[in-house]
Coordinates of C-alpha atoms (C1' of nucleotides) in Angstrom, one line a residue:
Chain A
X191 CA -53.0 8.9 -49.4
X192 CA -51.0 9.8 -46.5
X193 CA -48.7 6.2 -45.1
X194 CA -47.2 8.1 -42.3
X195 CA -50.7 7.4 -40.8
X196 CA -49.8 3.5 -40.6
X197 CA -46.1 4.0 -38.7
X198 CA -45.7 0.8 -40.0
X199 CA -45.8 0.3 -44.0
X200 CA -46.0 -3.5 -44.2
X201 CA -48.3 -5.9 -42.5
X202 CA -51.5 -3.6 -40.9
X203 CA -52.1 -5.2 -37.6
X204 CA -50.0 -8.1 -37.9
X205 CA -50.7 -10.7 -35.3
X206 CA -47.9 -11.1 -32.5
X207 CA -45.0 -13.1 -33.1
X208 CA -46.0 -15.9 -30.9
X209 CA -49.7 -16.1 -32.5
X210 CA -47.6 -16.3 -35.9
X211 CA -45.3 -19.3 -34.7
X212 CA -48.2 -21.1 -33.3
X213 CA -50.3 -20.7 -37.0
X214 CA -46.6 -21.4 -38.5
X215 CA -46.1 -24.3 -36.7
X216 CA -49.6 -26.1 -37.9
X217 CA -49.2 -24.7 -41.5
X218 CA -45.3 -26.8 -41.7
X219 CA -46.7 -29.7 -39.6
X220 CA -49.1 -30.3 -42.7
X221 CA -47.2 -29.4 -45.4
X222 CA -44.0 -31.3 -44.8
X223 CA -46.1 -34.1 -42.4
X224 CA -46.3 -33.2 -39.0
X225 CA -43.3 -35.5 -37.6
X226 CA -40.6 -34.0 -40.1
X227 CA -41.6 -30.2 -38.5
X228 CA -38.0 -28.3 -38.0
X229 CA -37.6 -24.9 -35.9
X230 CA -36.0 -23.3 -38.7
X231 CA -39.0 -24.0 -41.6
X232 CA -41.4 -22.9 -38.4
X233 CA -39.4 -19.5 -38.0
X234 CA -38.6 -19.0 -41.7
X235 CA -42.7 -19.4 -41.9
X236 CA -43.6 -17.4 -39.2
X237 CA -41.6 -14.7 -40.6
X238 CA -38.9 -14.9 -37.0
X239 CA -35.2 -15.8 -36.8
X240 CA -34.7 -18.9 -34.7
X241 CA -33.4 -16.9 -32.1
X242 CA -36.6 -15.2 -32.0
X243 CA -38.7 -18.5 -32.0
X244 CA -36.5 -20.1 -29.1
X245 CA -37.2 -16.4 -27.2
X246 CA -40.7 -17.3 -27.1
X247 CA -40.3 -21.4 -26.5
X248 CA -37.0 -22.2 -24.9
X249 CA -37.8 -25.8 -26.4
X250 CA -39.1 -27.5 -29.1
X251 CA -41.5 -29.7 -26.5
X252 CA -42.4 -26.0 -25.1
X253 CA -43.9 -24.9 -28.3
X254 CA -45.9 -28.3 -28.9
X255 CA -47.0 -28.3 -25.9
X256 CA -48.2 -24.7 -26.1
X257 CA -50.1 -26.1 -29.8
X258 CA -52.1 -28.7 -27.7
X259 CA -53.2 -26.4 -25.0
X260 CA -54.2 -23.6 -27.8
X261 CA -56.4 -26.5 -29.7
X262 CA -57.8 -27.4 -26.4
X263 CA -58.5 -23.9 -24.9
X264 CA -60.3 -23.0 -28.5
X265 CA -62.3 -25.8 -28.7
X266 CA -63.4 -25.4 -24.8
X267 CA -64.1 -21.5 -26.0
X268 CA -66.2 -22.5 -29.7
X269 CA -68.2 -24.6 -27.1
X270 CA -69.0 -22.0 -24.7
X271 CA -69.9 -19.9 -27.3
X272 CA -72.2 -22.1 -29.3
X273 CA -74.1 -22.4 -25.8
X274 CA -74.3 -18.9 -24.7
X275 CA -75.4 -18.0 -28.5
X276 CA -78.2 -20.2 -27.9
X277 CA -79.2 -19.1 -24.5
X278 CA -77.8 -21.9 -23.0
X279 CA -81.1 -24.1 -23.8
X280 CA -79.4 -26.0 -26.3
X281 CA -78.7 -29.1 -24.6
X282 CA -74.6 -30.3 -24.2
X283 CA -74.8 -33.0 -26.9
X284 CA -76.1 -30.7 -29.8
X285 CA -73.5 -28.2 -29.4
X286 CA -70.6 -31.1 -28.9
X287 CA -72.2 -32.3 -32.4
X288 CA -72.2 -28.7 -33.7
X289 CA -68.6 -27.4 -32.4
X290 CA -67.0 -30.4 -33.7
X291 CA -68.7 -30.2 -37.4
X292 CA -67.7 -26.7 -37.5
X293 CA -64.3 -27.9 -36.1
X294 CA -63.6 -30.4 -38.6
X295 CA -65.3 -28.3 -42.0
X296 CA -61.9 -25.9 -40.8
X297 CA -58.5 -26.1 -42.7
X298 CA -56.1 -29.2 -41.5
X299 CA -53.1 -27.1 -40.5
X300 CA -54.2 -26.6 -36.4
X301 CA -54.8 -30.3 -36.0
X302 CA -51.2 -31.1 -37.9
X303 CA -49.5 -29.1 -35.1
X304 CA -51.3 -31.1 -32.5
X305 CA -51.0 -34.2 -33.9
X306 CA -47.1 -33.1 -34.8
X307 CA -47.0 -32.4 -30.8
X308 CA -48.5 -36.2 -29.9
X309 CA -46.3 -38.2 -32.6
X310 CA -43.1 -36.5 -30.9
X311 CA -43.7 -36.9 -27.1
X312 CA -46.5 -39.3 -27.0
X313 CA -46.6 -38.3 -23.2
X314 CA -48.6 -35.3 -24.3
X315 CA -51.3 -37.2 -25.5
X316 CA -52.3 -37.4 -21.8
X317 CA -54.0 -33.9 -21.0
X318 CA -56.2 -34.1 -24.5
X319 CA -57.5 -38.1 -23.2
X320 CA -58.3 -36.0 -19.8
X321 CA -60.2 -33.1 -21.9
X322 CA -62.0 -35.7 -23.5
X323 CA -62.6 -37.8 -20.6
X324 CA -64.4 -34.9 -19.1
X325 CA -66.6 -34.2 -22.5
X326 CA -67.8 -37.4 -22.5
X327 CA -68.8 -37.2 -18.5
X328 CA -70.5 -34.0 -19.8
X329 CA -72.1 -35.4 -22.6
X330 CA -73.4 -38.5 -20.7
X331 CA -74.5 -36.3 -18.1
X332 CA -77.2 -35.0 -20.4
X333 CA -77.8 -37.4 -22.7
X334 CA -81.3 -39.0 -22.0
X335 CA -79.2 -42.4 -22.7
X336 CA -75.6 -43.4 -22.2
X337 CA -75.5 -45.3 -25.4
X338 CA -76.6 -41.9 -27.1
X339 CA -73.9 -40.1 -25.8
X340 CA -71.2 -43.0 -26.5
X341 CA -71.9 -43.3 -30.0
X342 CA -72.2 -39.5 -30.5
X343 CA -68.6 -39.6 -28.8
X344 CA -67.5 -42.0 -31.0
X345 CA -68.6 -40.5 -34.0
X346 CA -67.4 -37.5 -33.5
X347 CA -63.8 -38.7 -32.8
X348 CA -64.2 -40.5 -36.3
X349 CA -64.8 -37.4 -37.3
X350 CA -62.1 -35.5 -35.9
X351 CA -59.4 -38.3 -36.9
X352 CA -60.0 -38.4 -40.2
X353 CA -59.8 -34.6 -40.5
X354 CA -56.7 -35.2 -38.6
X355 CA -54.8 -37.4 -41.0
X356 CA -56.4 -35.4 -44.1
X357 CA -58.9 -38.3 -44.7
X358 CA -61.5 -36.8 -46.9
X359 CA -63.4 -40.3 -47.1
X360 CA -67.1 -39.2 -46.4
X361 CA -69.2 -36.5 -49.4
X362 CA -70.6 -33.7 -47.9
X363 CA -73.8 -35.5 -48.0
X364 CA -72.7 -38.1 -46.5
X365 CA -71.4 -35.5 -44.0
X366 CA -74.3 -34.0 -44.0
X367 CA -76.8 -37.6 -43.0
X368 CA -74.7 -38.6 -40.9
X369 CA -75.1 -35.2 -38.9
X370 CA -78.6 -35.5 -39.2
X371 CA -79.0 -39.1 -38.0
X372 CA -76.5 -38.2 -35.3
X373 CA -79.2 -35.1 -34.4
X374 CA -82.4 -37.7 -34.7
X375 CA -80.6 -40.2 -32.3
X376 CA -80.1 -36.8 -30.0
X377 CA -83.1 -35.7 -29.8
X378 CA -85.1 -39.5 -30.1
X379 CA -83.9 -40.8 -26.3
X380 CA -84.0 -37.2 -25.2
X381 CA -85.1 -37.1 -21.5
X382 CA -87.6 -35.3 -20.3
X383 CA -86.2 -31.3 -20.5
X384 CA -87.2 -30.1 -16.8
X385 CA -88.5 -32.3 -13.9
X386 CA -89.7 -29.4 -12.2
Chain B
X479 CA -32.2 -83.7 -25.0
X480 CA -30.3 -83.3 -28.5
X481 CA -30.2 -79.7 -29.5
X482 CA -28.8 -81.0 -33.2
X483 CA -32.5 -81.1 -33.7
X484 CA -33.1 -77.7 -34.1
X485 CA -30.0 -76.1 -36.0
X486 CA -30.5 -73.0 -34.2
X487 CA -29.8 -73.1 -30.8
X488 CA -31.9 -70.1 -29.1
X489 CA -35.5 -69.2 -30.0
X490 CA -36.9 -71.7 -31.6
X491 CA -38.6 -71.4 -35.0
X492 CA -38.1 -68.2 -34.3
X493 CA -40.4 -65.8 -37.0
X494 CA -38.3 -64.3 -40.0
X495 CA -36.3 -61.9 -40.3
X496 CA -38.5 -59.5 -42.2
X497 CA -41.4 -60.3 -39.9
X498 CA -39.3 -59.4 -36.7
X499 CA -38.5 -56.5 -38.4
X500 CA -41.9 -54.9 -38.7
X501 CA -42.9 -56.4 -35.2
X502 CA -40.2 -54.0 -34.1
X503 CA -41.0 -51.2 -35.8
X504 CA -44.1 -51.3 -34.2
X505 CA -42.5 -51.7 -31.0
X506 CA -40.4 -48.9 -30.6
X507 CA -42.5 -46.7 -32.6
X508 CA -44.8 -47.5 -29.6
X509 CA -42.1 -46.9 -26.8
X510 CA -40.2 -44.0 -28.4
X511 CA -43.1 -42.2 -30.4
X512 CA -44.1 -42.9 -34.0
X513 CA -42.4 -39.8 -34.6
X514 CA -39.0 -40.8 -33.4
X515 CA -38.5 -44.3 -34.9
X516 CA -35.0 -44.7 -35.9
X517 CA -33.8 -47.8 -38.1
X518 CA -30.9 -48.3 -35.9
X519 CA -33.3 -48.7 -32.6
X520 CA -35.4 -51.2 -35.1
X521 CA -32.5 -53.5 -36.2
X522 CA -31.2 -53.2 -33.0
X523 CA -35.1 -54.2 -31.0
X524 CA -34.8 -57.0 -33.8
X525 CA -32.0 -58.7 -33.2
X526 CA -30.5 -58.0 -37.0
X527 CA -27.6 -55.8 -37.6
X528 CA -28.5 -52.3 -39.5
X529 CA -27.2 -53.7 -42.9
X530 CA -29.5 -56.8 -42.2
X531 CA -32.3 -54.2 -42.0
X532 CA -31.4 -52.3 -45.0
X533 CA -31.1 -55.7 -46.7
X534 CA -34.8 -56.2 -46.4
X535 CA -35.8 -52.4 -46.5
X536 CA -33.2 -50.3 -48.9
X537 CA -34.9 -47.6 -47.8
X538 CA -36.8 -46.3 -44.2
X539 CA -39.7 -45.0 -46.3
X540 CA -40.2 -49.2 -47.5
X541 CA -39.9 -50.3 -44.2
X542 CA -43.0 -47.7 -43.5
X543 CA -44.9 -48.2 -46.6
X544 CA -44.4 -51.7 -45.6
X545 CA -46.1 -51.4 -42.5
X546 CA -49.0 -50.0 -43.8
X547 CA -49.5 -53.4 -46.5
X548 CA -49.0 -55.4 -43.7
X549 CA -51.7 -53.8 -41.5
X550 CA -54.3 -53.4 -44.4
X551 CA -54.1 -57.0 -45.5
X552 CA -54.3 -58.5 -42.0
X553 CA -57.4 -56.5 -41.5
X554 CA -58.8 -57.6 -44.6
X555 CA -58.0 -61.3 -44.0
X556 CA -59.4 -61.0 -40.6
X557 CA -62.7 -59.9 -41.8
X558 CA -62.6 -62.8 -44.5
X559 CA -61.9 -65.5 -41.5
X560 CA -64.8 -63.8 -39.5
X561 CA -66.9 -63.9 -42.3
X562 CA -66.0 -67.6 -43.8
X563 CA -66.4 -68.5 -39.8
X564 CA -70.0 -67.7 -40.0
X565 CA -70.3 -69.7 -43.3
X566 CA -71.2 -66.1 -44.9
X567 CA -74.1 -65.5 -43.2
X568 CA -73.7 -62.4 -41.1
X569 CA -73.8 -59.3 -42.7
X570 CA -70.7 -57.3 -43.1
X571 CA -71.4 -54.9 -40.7
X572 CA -71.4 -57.6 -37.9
X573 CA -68.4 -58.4 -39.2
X574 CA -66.8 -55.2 -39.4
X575 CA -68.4 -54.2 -35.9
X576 CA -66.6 -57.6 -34.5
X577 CA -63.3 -57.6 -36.2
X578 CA -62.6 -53.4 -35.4
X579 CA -63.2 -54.2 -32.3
X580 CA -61.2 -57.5 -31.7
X581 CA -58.3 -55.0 -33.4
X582 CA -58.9 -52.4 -31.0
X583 CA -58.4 -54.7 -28.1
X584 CA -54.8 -55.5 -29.1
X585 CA -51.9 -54.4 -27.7
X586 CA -51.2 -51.0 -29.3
X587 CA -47.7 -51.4 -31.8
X588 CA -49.0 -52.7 -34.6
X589 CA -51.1 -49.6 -34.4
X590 CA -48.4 -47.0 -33.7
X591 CA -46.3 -48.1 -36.7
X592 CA -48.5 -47.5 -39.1
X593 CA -49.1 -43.6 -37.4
X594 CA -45.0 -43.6 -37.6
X595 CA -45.4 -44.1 -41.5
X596 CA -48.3 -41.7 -41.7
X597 CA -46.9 -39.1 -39.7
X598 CA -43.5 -39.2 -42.0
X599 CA -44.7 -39.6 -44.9
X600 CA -47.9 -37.5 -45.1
X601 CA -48.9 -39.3 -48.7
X602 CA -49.1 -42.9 -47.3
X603 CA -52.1 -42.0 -46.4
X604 CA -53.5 -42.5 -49.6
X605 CA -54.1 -46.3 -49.5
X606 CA -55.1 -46.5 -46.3
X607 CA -57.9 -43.5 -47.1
X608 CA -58.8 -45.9 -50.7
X609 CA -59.5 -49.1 -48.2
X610 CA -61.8 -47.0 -45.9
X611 CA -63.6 -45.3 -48.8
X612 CA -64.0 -49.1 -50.3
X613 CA -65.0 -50.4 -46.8
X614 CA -67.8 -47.7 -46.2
X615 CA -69.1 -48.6 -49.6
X616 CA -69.2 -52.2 -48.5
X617 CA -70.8 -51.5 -45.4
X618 CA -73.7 -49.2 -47.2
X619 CA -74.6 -51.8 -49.8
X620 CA -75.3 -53.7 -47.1
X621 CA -76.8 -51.7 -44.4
X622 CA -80.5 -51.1 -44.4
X623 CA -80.1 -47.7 -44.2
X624 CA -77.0 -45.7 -45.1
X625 CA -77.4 -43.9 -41.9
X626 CA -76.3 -47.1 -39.9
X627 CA -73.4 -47.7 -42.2
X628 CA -72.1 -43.8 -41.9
X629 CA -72.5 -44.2 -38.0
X630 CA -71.4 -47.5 -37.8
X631 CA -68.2 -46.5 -39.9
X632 CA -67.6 -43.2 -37.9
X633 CA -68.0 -45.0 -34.6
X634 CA -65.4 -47.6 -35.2
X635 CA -63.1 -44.7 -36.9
X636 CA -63.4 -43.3 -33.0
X637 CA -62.6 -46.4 -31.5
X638 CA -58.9 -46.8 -34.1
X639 CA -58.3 -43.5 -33.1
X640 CA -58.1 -43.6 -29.6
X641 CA -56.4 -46.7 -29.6
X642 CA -54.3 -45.3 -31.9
X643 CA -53.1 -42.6 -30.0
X644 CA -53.2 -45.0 -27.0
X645 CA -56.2 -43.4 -25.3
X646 CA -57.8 -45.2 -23.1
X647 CA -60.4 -43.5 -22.7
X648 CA -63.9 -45.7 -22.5
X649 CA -63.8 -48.2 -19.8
X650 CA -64.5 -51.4 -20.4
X651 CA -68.1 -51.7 -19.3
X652 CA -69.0 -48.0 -22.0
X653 CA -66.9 -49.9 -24.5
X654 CA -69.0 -52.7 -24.0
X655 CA -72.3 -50.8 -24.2
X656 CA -71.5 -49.0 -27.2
X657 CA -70.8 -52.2 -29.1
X658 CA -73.7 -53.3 -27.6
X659 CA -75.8 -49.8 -28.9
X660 CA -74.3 -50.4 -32.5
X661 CA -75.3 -53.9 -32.5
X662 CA -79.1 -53.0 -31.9
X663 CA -78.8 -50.0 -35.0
X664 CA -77.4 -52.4 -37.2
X665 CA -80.6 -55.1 -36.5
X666 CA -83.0 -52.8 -36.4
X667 CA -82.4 -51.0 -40.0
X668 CA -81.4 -54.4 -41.1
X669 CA -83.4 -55.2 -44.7
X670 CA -85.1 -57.6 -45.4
X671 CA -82.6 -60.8 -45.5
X672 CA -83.2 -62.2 -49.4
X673 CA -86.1 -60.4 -51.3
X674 CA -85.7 -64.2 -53.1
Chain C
dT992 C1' -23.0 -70.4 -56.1
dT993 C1' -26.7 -68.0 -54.2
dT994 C1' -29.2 -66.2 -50.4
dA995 C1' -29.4 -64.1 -46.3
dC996 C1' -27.5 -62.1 -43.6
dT997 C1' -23.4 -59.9 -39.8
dG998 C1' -20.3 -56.2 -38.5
dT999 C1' -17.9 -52.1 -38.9
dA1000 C1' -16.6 -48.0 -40.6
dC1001 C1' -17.9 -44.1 -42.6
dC1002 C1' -20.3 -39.8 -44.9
dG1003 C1' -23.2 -35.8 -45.5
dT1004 C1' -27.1 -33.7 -43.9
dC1005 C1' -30.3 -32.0 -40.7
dT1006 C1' -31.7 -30.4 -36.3
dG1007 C1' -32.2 -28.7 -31.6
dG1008 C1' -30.5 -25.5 -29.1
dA1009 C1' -26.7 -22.7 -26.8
dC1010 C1' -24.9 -18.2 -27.2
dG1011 C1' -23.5 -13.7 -28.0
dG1012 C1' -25.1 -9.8 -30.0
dT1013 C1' -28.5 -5.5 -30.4
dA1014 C1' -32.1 -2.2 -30.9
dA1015 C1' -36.1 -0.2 -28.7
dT1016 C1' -38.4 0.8 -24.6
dG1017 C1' -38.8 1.6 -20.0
dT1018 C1' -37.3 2.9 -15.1
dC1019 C1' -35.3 5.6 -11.8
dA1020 C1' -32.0 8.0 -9.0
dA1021 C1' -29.2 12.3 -9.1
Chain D
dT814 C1' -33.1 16.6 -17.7
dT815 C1' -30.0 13.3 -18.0
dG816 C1' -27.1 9.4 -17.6
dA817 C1' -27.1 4.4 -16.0
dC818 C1' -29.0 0.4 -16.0
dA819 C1' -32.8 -3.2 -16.8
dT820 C1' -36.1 -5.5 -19.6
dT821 C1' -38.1 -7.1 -23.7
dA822 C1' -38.0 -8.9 -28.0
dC823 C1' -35.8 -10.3 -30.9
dC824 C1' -31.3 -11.7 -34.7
dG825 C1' -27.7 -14.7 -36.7
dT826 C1' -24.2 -17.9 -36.1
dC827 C1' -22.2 -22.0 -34.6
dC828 C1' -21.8 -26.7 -33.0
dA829 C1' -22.4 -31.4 -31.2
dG830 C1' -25.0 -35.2 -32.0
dA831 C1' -28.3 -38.1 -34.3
dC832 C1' -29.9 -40.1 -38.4
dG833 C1' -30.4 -42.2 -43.0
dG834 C1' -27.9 -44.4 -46.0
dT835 C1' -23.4 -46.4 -48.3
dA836 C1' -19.7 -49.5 -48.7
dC837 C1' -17.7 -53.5 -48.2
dA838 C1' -15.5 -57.6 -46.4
dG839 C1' -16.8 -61.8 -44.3
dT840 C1' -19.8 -66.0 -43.2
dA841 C1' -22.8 -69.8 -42.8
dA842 C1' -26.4 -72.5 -44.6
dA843 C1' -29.0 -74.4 -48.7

DNA sequence: TTTACTGTACCGTCTGGACGGTAATGTCAA
DNA sequence: TTGACATTACCGTCCAGACGGTACAGTAAA
């Protein structure tokens, strides 16, 4: 009964400003189309002045740029995670598959403020082809066959794309084979698990 | 020797005005960011004067909308040629396979105006996300198994995306084998060619 | 006369961002 | 203990420039 145990009455445990802005910044990118996403509709959502946005990213470019690293370092994180849950057996290309259906069964708004980030300095579209560069390496590295590991790559791209531009084209069960073929192709040209 | 030939004296039979137009579009949507195409740089990339522009296009949203037609029915024509080239006899995921591919080898603009529409006007989407949905069907009620046409489909969704976003990210040699890869899934689930 | 433009001038709106506050919270010497 | 100053984390206003779009007078070919 007593508030004065929460100093403050609103908002229990609200999530720094800069976390908010971030989420803000995704939520306006897909609402009002990610290359039509103002500072001020970003800071009205966020719940910040502009003043207090431009505190935390001097630039516009500062805080798109900050929206690709985020997506980046979070995916990098989901897929350390998946591995480590799984006692790190589970080989690269399953949890690739995994992280990115889990990825992609999320709500737009993160991907809008990355893809808000590449439509307005294309130039930043060059350390997510690097990321993904080294995920294929990765996933080729362990994939009993390159052409396994390509197509996965590919698929999942397809994937991710059409989540990007809010492309709901495939059924859940569509989804939901096409994960599983992807899975039987895996595990079919799997190589041999240990030499030793 | 006589110019009087040819009325106009530079660039001969040069395209149209509206065609130039959207070749434009493209180009600086490419150069500048599909985020940051303004009609002015377009008229002026051209070679026609803003009110020429507006002449064709009252409004920037029908210069985008237009750029998505344009794109949709020169994929759809290409994969009619293909088709008719082969006297009807491959199957339409060949075809698809071949044509996404030939598309992906272009030179990006085309490509990056269409993202410019999408990325302004959130809601174009919707035709484009129609001819995929009707494309996937095509390719299922032809593909032995739906599995091939879901991959197939997802795979070549990968490939427009990165060249989309104008990452290169598969050489030419994994581009290559995963073509290759596809080609093999889509003959070895292929059915039976007339139960006749 | 119509079509297909050119060229220029202009308007209202939106946007990024610069800037000058300010309140709260340290920090530290006297 | 206190006053002086520094830092952090913002707020709110203002402005120059860019942009989409309008208006309109002119022109050259069909």
């Amino acid at each position: 009964m007593d508030v004065s145990t929460k100093p403050r009455p609103a908002a229990p445990a609200r999530p720094s400003a800069r976390e908010r802005i971030l989420a803000a910044a995704g939520d306006i990118a897909h609402e009002v189309g990610p290359a039509n996403m103002s500072l001020d509709a970003v800071a009205a959502r966020a719940g910040v002045s502009k003043g207090g946005l431009l505190y935390h990213f001097p630039a516009k470019a500062q805080l798109l740029e900050a929206l690709i690293v985020d997506h980046l370092r979070h995916f990098e994180q989901e897929l350390g995670d998946h591995r480590n849950e799984k006692g790190g057996l589970a080989n690269i290309l399953r949890s690739y598959l995994d992280v990115s259906m889990v990825d992609c069964a999320r709500k737009a708004p993160p991907a809008s403020g990355v893809l808000a980030a590449i439509v307005q300095h294309p130039e930043m579209m060059a350390p997510i082809t690097r990321f993904k560069r080294q995920m294929l390496d990765r996933l080729k590295a362990d994939a009993g066959e390159e052409s396994t590991a390509l197509i996965l790559f590919l698929a999942m791209e397809g994937m991710r794309s059409m989540k990007l531009f809010n492309a709901d084209i495939l059924s859940a069960e569509e989804t939901g084979r096409a994960v599983e073929a992807l899975c039987d192709l895996i595990d079919s040209t799997r190589r041999p698990a240990n030499p030793a």
